[in-house]
Coordinates of C-alpha atoms and ligand atoms in Angstrom, one line a residue:
M361 CA -2.1 -32.2 -30.4
K362 CA -3.5 -28.5 -32.7
K363 CA -0.2 -27.0 -33.8
A364 CA -0.9 -22.9 -34.3
N365 CA -1.3 -20.5 -36.3
V366 CA 1.9 -18.8 -37.3
A367 CA 2.5 -15.8 -38.8
I368 CA 6.1 -14.4 -40.4
V369 CA 5.9 -11.1 -40.9
G370 CA 8.5 -10.1 -43.4
L371 CA 9.4 -12.7 -46.8
G372 CA 12.5 -12.3 -47.6
Y373 CA 15.5 -14.0 -47.2
V374 CA 15.0 -15.3 -43.8
G375 CA 10.9 -15.3 -43.4
L376 CA 10.1 -16.9 -46.6
P377 CA 12.6 -20.6 -45.6
L378 CA 11.1 -20.2 -42.5
A379 CA 7.4 -19.9 -43.5
I380 CA 8.0 -22.8 -45.4
L381 CA 9.8 -24.1 -42.2
A382 CA 7.1 -24.3 -40.0
R383 CA 4.4 -25.4 -42.9
E384 CA 7.0 -28.3 -43.3
K385 CA 6.3 -28.9 -39.5
G386 CA 2.6 -28.8 -39.5
Y387 CA 1.8 -25.1 -38.0
N388 CA -0.5 -23.3 -39.6
V389 CA 1.1 -20.0 -41.2
I390 CA 0.1 -17.3 -42.8
G391 CA 2.8 -14.6 -44.7
V392 CA 2.6 -10.7 -44.0
T393 CA 4.6 -8.8 -46.4
R394 CA 3.7 -4.9 -47.6
S395 CA 4.2 -6.3 -51.1
Q396 CA 0.4 -7.3 -52.6
E397 CA 2.7 -8.7 -55.6
K398 CA 4.5 -10.8 -53.7
A399 CA 1.7 -12.3 -51.8
K400 CA 0.4 -13.6 -54.9
K401 CA 3.9 -15.0 -56.5
I402 CA 3.9 -16.6 -53.0
N403 CA 0.0 -18.0 -53.1
K404 CA 0.4 -19.1 -56.1
G405 CA 3.4 -21.9 -54.9
I406 CA 6.0 -18.8 -57.1
S407 CA 9.1 -17.9 -55.4
P408 CA 10.0 -13.9 -55.2
Y409 CA 13.5 -14.7 -55.8
K410 CA 15.7 -17.3 -57.6
D411 CA 16.3 -19.9 -55.2
K412 CA 16.6 -23.7 -56.2
F413 CA 15.0 -24.6 -52.4
I414 CA 12.8 -21.8 -52.1
T415 CA 10.2 -22.4 -55.8
S416 CA 10.5 -26.2 -54.8
S417 CA 9.5 -25.9 -51.3
L418 CA 6.7 -23.4 -51.7
K419 CA 4.9 -26.0 -54.2
K420 CA 5.1 -29.0 -51.2
N421 CA 4.5 -26.3 -48.2
Q422 CA 1.9 -23.8 -50.1
I423 CA 1.7 -21.1 -46.8
F424 CA -1.0 -17.8 -47.4
A425 CA 0.5 -14.9 -47.4
T426 CA -1.2 -11.6 -47.4
A427 CA -0.7 -7.8 -47.2
N428 CA -3.1 -7.4 -44.7
P429 CA -1.5 -7.0 -41.0
I430 CA -5.1 -7.8 -40.3
E431 CA -4.6 -11.7 -40.4
L432 CA -1.9 -12.1 -37.6
K433 CA -5.2 -11.5 -35.4
D434 CA -5.3 -15.5 -34.5
A435 CA -1.5 -16.2 -34.6
E436 CA -0.3 -17.7 -31.0
I437 CA 2.9 -16.6 -32.5
I438 CA 4.3 -13.6 -34.1
I439 CA 7.4 -13.9 -35.7
I440 CA 9.0 -11.2 -36.3
C441 CA 11.6 -10.5 -39.7
V442 CA 11.6 -7.6 -41.5
P443 CA 15.4 -5.8 -42.9
T444 CA 17.7 -3.9 -40.4
P445 CA 19.5 -1.4 -42.7
V446 CA 21.5 0.8 -42.5
L447 CA 20.3 5.0 -43.5
S448 CA 23.0 7.0 -45.5
K449 CA 25.6 7.6 -43.1
N450 CA 25.8 4.3 -41.8
K451 CA 23.2 4.8 -38.9
P452 CA 20.5 2.0 -38.2
D453 CA 17.7 1.9 -39.6
Y454 CA 14.3 0.6 -37.6
R455 CA 11.7 2.1 -39.4
P456 CA 11.1 -1.6 -41.1
L457 CA 10.8 -2.8 -37.4
I458 CA 8.7 0.2 -35.9
S459 CA 5.9 -0.5 -38.6
A460 CA 6.0 -4.0 -38.3
C461 CA 5.4 -3.4 -34.9
A462 CA 3.0 -1.1 -35.2
N463 CA 0.6 -3.7 -37.5
I464 CA 1.3 -6.7 -34.7
G465 CA 0.2 -4.3 -31.9
R466 CA -3.4 -3.4 -33.7
N467 CA -3.4 -6.8 -34.0
I468 CA -2.3 -9.1 -31.0
K469 CA -4.5 -11.5 -29.8
K470 CA -3.7 -11.5 -26.1
G471 CA -1.4 -14.7 -24.5
A472 CA 0.6 -14.4 -28.4
L473 CA 4.5 -14.5 -28.1
V474 CA 6.4 -12.1 -30.6
I475 CA 9.5 -13.1 -31.5
V476 CA 12.4 -10.9 -33.5
E477 CA 14.1 -12.8 -35.9
S478 CA 15.7 -9.1 -37.3
T479 CA 18.9 -8.3 -36.7
I480 CA 19.2 -5.6 -33.3
N481 CA 21.4 -4.0 -31.4
P482 CA 21.1 -5.3 -27.6
G483 CA 18.6 -3.4 -25.9
T484 CA 16.9 -2.6 -28.7
I485 CA 13.8 -4.2 -27.5
E486 CA 13.4 -2.7 -24.3
S487 CA 14.2 0.3 -25.4
L488 CA 12.2 0.2 -28.4
L489 CA 9.4 -2.7 -29.4
I490 CA 7.7 -3.2 -26.1
P491 CA 7.0 -0.1 -26.6
E492 CA 5.9 0.3 -29.3
L493 CA 3.3 -2.8 -29.1
E494 CA 2.8 -1.9 -25.4
K495 CA 1.1 1.5 -26.9
R496 CA -0.8 0.0 -30.3
S497 CA -2.3 -2.9 -28.6
H498 CA -2.8 -0.9 -25.4
M499 CA -1.3 -4.9 -23.3
I500 CA 1.9 -5.1 -21.3
A501 CA 4.8 -7.1 -22.5
G502 CA 5.8 -10.4 -20.3
Q503 CA 2.1 -10.4 -19.3
D504 CA -0.6 -10.0 -21.8
F505 CA 1.7 -11.1 -24.3
L506 CA 4.9 -12.7 -24.3
I507 CA 8.3 -11.4 -26.9
S508 CA 11.5 -13.1 -27.6
H509 CA 14.3 -13.0 -29.8
C510 CA 16.1 -15.8 -31.9
P511 CA 19.1 -14.0 -34.2
E512 CA 18.2 -15.0 -37.2
R513 CA 20.9 -17.8 -38.8
I514 CA 20.6 -17.8 -42.5
S515 CA 23.3 -18.4 -45.0
P516 CA 21.2 -17.7 -48.4
G517 CA 22.3 -20.0 -51.5
D518 CA 24.6 -22.3 -48.7
K519 CA 23.3 -25.7 -49.8
D520 CA 25.9 -27.2 -47.1
W521 CA 23.3 -24.9 -44.0
S522 CA 19.6 -24.8 -44.7
I523 CA 17.1 -23.0 -42.1
A524 CA 16.6 -25.7 -40.1
D525 CA 20.6 -27.1 -39.2
I526 CA 21.6 -23.9 -37.7
P527 CA 21.5 -23.8 -34.0
R528 CA 20.6 -21.0 -32.5
V529 CA 19.7 -18.7 -29.2
V530 CA 17.0 -17.6 -27.4
G531 CA 16.8 -14.8 -25.6
S532 CA 13.2 -14.0 -24.1
I533 CA 11.2 -11.0 -21.6
N534 CA 10.8 -13.6 -19.0
K535 CA 10.7 -17.7 -18.0
K536 CA 7.1 -18.7 -19.5
G537 CA 8.5 -16.5 -22.9
L538 CA 11.6 -18.5 -23.0
E539 CA 9.8 -22.1 -22.7
K540 CA 7.4 -21.7 -25.0
T541 CA 10.2 -19.8 -27.3
V542 CA 12.5 -22.7 -26.9
R543 CA 10.4 -25.2 -27.1
F544 CA 9.1 -23.7 -30.9
Y545 CA 12.4 -23.9 -32.4
Q546 CA 13.3 -27.4 -30.9
S547 CA 9.9 -28.3 -32.7
I548 CA 10.4 -26.7 -36.2
L549 CA 14.8 -27.4 -35.9
N550 CA 16.7 -30.3 -36.5
A551 CA 19.4 -28.0 -34.4
D552 CA 20.4 -27.2 -31.0
V553 CA 18.7 -23.6 -28.9
K554 CA 20.7 -22.6 -26.8
S555 CA 18.3 -20.8 -23.8
M556 CA 20.3 -17.5 -22.7
N557 CA 20.4 -15.2 -19.9
T558 CA 18.4 -12.2 -21.2
L559 CA 17.1 -10.6 -24.4
K560 CA 19.7 -8.5 -25.0
E561 CA 22.4 -11.0 -25.0
A562 CA 20.9 -12.4 -27.5
E563 CA 20.4 -9.5 -29.2
A564 CA 24.6 -9.9 -29.2
V565 CA 25.2 -12.7 -29.9
K566 CA 24.1 -12.5 -33.5
I567 CA 26.2 -8.2 -33.5
L568 CA 29.3 -10.0 -32.0
E569 CA 28.9 -13.2 -34.7
N570 CA 29.0 -11.0 -37.8
S571 CA 31.4 -8.7 -36.8
F572 CA 33.3 -11.6 -36.0
R573 CA 33.4 -12.6 -40.1
D574 CA 33.7 -8.9 -41.4
I575 CA 37.1 -8.2 -39.0
N576 CA 38.9 -11.4 -39.9
I577 CA 37.7 -10.3 -43.9
A578 CA 39.6 -7.1 -43.1
F579 CA 41.6 -9.3 -41.3
V580 CA 42.3 -11.1 -44.6
N581 CA 42.4 -7.6 -46.6
E582 CA 45.1 -6.2 -44.9
F583 CA 46.7 -9.1 -45.9
A584 CA 46.8 -9.5 -49.1
K585 CA 47.3 -5.5 -49.8
S586 CA 50.7 -6.3 -47.8
F587 CA 51.4 -9.8 -49.8
S588 CA 51.0 -8.3 -53.1
L589 CA 53.8 -5.9 -52.2
L590 CA 55.8 -8.3 -52.0
D591 CA 54.7 -10.6 -54.0
I592 CA 53.9 -13.2 -51.8
D593 CA 50.2 -15.4 -53.5
I594 CA 47.9 -15.1 -49.6
L595 CA 45.6 -18.1 -51.3
N596 CA 48.5 -20.5 -51.0
V597 CA 49.7 -18.8 -47.3
I598 CA 45.6 -19.2 -45.8
N599 CA 46.2 -22.5 -47.7
G600 CA 48.9 -23.4 -45.2
A601 CA 47.7 -21.6 -42.2
S602 CA 44.9 -23.4 -42.3
T603 CA 46.7 -26.8 -41.8
K604 CA 46.4 -25.7 -38.3
P605 CA 44.0 -27.7 -37.2
F606 CA 43.2 -24.9 -34.2
S607 CA 42.8 -20.9 -33.7
F608 CA 43.3 -20.3 -37.2
L609 CA 39.9 -20.1 -39.1
A610 CA 40.5 -19.4 -42.7
H611 CA 38.4 -15.8 -44.4
Y612 CA 39.9 -15.2 -47.8
P613 CA 40.2 -11.5 -49.5
G614 CA 37.8 -9.9 -52.1
C615 CA 37.0 -7.6 -54.0
G616 CA 35.1 -6.5 -50.9
V617 CA 32.2 -7.2 -48.5
G618 CA 28.3 -7.2 -49.8
G619 CA 25.4 -8.3 -48.3
H620 CA 22.4 -7.7 -46.2
C621 CA 24.4 -8.9 -43.0
I622 CA 28.3 -8.0 -42.9
P623 CA 28.6 -4.7 -43.9
I624 CA 26.0 -3.7 -41.3
D625 CA 25.7 -5.2 -38.6
P626 CA 29.1 -3.4 -36.8
Y627 CA 27.9 -1.2 -38.1
Y628 CA 24.6 -1.1 -35.9
M629 CA 27.0 -1.9 -33.2
I630 CA 29.9 1.5 -33.4
A631 CA 25.8 3.5 -34.2
Q632 CA 24.5 2.0 -30.2
A633 CA 28.2 2.3 -29.0
K634 CA 28.7 5.6 -29.6
N635 CA 25.8 6.7 -28.1
N636 CA 26.7 5.2 -24.4
G637 CA 29.9 6.8 -24.4
F638 CA 32.7 4.1 -26.0
N639 CA 34.3 4.6 -29.4
H640 CA 34.4 1.0 -30.5
K641 CA 37.9 1.7 -33.1
F642 CA 38.1 -2.1 -33.9
L643 CA 35.2 -2.1 -36.0
S644 CA 34.8 1.2 -37.3
L645 CA 39.0 0.1 -39.3
A646 CA 37.8 -3.0 -40.1
R647 CA 34.8 -0.9 -42.1
S648 CA 37.3 1.2 -43.7
I649 CA 39.7 -1.8 -44.7
N650 CA 36.4 -3.1 -46.6
N651 CA 35.4 -0.2 -48.1
S652 CA 38.3 -0.1 -49.3
M653 CA 38.0 -3.2 -51.7
P654 CA 36.5 -2.0 -54.7
Q655 CA 38.8 1.1 -55.0
Y656 CA 41.7 -1.3 -54.6
T657 CA 40.0 -3.8 -57.7
V658 CA 39.5 -1.0 -59.6
D659 CA 43.3 0.2 -58.9
L660 CA 45.1 -2.5 -59.6
L661 CA 42.7 -2.8 -63.4
L662 CA 43.4 0.7 -64.1
K663 CA 47.4 -0.2 -63.4
K664 CA 47.5 -2.8 -65.7
L665 CA 44.9 -0.9 -68.7
K666 CA 48.0 1.5 -69.1
T667 CA 49.7 -0.5 -70.1
I668 CA 48.1 -0.7 -73.5
N669 CA 48.6 1.9 -76.4
K670 CA 44.5 3.3 -76.0
D671 CA 43.0 6.2 -74.8
I672 CA 41.0 5.5 -71.1
K673 CA 38.1 6.9 -72.2
N674 CA 38.0 5.0 -75.6
M675 CA 38.3 1.7 -73.1
R676 CA 36.1 -0.8 -72.0
V677 CA 35.6 -2.8 -69.5
T678 CA 33.3 -5.6 -68.6
I679 CA 32.3 -6.9 -64.7
L680 CA 31.8 -10.0 -63.8
G681 CA 29.0 -10.6 -61.0
I682 CA 26.6 -8.1 -59.4
A683 CA 25.6 -10.9 -56.6
Y684 CA 27.6 -10.3 -53.6
K685 CA 28.3 -13.4 -53.3
K686 CA 28.5 -17.0 -55.6
D687 CA 25.3 -18.1 -56.8
V688 CA 21.9 -16.1 -55.1
D689 CA 20.0 -13.3 -57.1
D690 CA 20.7 -10.5 -54.4
F691 CA 23.2 -7.2 -54.9
R692 CA 22.0 -6.4 -51.6
A693 CA 25.7 -3.3 -50.9
S694 CA 27.4 -6.0 -52.8
P695 CA 30.3 -4.1 -54.1
S696 CA 30.3 -4.5 -58.1
F697 CA 27.8 -1.2 -57.3
K698 CA 31.0 0.5 -56.1
I699 CA 33.8 -0.5 -58.7
I700 CA 31.0 0.3 -61.3
S701 CA 30.6 3.7 -60.4
L702 CA 34.9 4.3 -59.8
L703 CA 35.3 2.9 -63.2
G704 CA 32.8 5.6 -64.8
K705 CA 34.2 8.0 -62.8
K706 CA 37.5 7.5 -65.0
G707 CA 35.2 7.9 -68.7
I708 CA 35.1 3.5 -69.3
D709 CA 31.8 2.1 -71.3
V710 CA 31.9 0.0 -67.9
V711 CA 29.4 -3.5 -69.3
V712 CA 28.0 -5.8 -67.0
Y713 CA 27.3 -9.0 -66.1
D714 CA 25.2 -11.6 -64.2
P715 CA 23.5 -14.7 -65.3
Y716 CA 21.1 -14.3 -61.8
I717 CA 20.3 -10.8 -62.5
L718 CA 19.5 -10.0 -65.8
S719 CA 18.1 -6.4 -66.8
K720 CA 18.0 -4.3 -69.7
S721 CA 20.8 -2.8 -68.1
T722 CA 22.6 -5.1 -68.4
A723 CA 24.5 -8.2 -71.1
N724 CA 22.4 -10.7 -72.2
S725 CA 25.4 -13.5 -71.8
L726 CA 28.3 -13.7 -71.0
D727 CA 29.6 -13.9 -74.8
E728 CA 28.3 -10.4 -75.1
A729 CA 29.4 -8.9 -72.0
L730 CA 33.2 -9.8 -73.4
K731 CA 32.4 -8.7 -76.7
D732 CA 35.2 -5.8 -77.4
S733 CA 36.2 -5.8 -73.5
D734 CA 40.2 -4.4 -72.5
G735 CA 40.1 -5.4 -69.3
V736 CA 37.4 -7.6 -67.2
I737 CA 37.1 -8.0 -63.2
I738 CA 34.9 -11.3 -61.9
A739 CA 33.7 -9.1 -58.5
T740 CA 31.1 -12.3 -58.1
D741 CA 32.7 -16.0 -57.6
H742 CA 28.9 -17.6 -59.6
D743 CA 30.6 -21.5 -60.8
L744 CA 29.2 -19.8 -63.4
F745 CA 32.8 -17.5 -63.4
R746 CA 34.6 -20.2 -61.0
K747 CA 34.9 -22.6 -63.7
L748 CA 36.1 -20.1 -66.8
Q749 CA 39.4 -21.1 -68.6
P750 CA 41.3 -18.3 -70.4
K751 CA 40.4 -19.5 -73.8
T752 CA 37.0 -17.5 -73.1
F753 CA 38.8 -14.7 -73.0
L754 CA 41.8 -14.9 -76.0
E755 CA 38.9 -15.9 -78.2
K756 CA 37.9 -12.6 -77.7
N757 CA 41.3 -10.4 -77.5
I758 CA 41.1 -9.6 -73.5
K759 CA 44.8 -9.7 -72.3
I760 CA 43.7 -8.2 -69.4
V761 CA 41.9 -10.1 -65.7
I762 CA 41.9 -8.9 -62.2
D763 CA 40.5 -11.7 -60.3
G764 CA 38.1 -10.1 -57.4
R765 CA 37.3 -13.2 -54.8
N766 CA 40.3 -14.8 -56.5
C767 CA 38.1 -18.1 -57.8
L768 CA 40.5 -18.3 -61.3
D769 CA 43.3 -20.8 -61.8
K770 CA 46.1 -18.2 -61.6
E771 CA 49.0 -20.2 -63.0
K772 CA 46.7 -21.5 -65.9
F773 CA 45.5 -18.1 -66.5
I774 CA 49.6 -17.1 -66.4
R775 CA 50.8 -19.5 -68.7
A776 CA 47.7 -18.7 -71.7
G777 CA 49.6 -15.5 -71.8
I778 CA 47.0 -13.6 -70.0
T779 CA 47.6 -10.5 -67.7
Y780 CA 46.3 -12.6 -64.4
V781 CA 46.3 -10.1 -60.8
G782 CA 44.3 -11.7 -57.7
I783 CA 43.7 -9.4 -54.3
G784 CA 46.5 -11.0 -52.6
R785 CA 47.4 -13.0 -55.0
Ligands
SAJ1417 N1 33.7 -12.1 -47.9 C1 34.8 -12.4 -47.9 N2 35.8 -13.0 -47.5 C2 35.4 -14.0 -47.1 C3 33.7 -14.4 -47.1 C4 32.8 -13.4 -47.3 O1 35.3 -11.1 -48.9 O2 36.5 -14.5 -46.2 C5 32.5 -11.8 -48.7 C6 31.0 -11.4 -49.5 O3 31.7 -11.8 -50.6 C7 30.2 -11.1 -49.5 C8 29.9 -10.4 -48.3 O4 31.8 -11.3 -47.6 O5 30.1 -10.1 -49.8 C9 29.4 -11.7 -47.0 O6 29.4 -12.5 -47.5 P1 29.0 -14.0 -46.5 O7 29.4 -15.2 -46.2 O8 29.1 -13.5 -45.3 O9 27.7 -14.2 -46.5 P2 26.1 -14.1 -46.0 O10 25.9 -12.0 -46.0 O11 25.2 -14.2 -46.5 O12 26.6 -14.1 -44.9 C10 25.8 -15.1 -43.6 C11 25.7 -14.8 -42.3 N3 24.3 -15.7 -41.9 C12 23.7 -14.6 -40.5 O13 24.0 -13.1 -40.6 C13 22.7 -15.3 -40.3 C14 26.9 -14.7 -42.0 O14 27.1 -14.6 -40.2 C15 27.4 -15.9 -41.9 O15 28.3 -16.4 -41.3 C16 27.5 -16.4 -43.5 O16 26.1 -16.5 -44.3 C17 28.0 -17.6 -43.5 O17 29.1 -17.8 -43.4 O18 28.3 -18.7 -45.3

């Protein structure tokens, strides 16, 4: 059976792996991106960002990328994977999504199925996206075109969970849309596809699951602050609690919560609920706890730097890690930036190094980054940093290490005479 023409709108960390997977499964795939340069790279089989899966797969599964939305005209399935960030004051920014819907509306063919993967608030498709699509296409949703929501679930850089293995949920405008959407995902995934009763339920699933993660991280971050005053190592306690085979799910304290999902999605719900007269106190509190972790980490360092008989303005500090999580080159909402800014405000000379994110404003090597440093903060637990040994610091005469990701061997560093401080350990 001829496989449908599938168009993926948005070729970032979500859209590109999906485009490759659909191509792998035999669909004719067009990738639509705003960036001509990104389209050119992808058409040459070059991944626009560092990701081993993408780089190797693009060569085997060539997709056609374009910056011209008119190429959507032959697509039977159009999947929207554009970012849904927040504006200042953490208000949802739906502009990329509205713009994508406008482009789709102008080019969509009758009978097409639109699937939204971007993370959105419950009710957004009905209240915002369908009106935009109908206005631009002069068609009627549910009749002339179908629309569904299948919230993206991707864990960038996660070797254990590739996009094809992660179960999904689907909600749609009607039964026909639901069946068509479920069939499509069943044809590309090796995982279950669960049908939700409504679009809103599908939209709510993602917001709930990511808010769940954010509050759990805040929970352990608060315990980390409290346990550190009792000289209790929270990592050992979490490992102890993890022996409970039910109703405990380990999360880990750190110098902050970054990325394009976890620190963003709760703000979507907070804003939407506020419009409906409900105040998500718990989500807001969790967000403020997680947002306090960069300052908490810097305070740990400043306290130790005071033991050095040197004017703080003549000090140099090394930040190891810019990426928001290990072994990726994605730095969106990374707590590292807040840490760098807080230290800069103290007049401290800050040197940054991240093997995945090299630029003219960062050191080009670990050796260069550690030179003449008075103290180090590990802000990302890249494998390279997890393997660091005390001697690497001692040979540079660095005696203060703040482990913002609790990824080093604490006892070994303390035995080597290094002042080691973790987050809650
Ligand atoms: N973090 C902690 N403590 C934790 C876990 C994470 O401080 O216990 C921090 C990380 O350092 C990072 C941020 O939170 O800065 C986000 O980490 P993440 O592992 O949640 O990474 P993401 O943003 O790639 O999350 C994705 C999400 N997937 C989708 O939104 C579809 C999330 O729902 C997944 O739970 C997560 O991957 C995952 O499980 O890996």
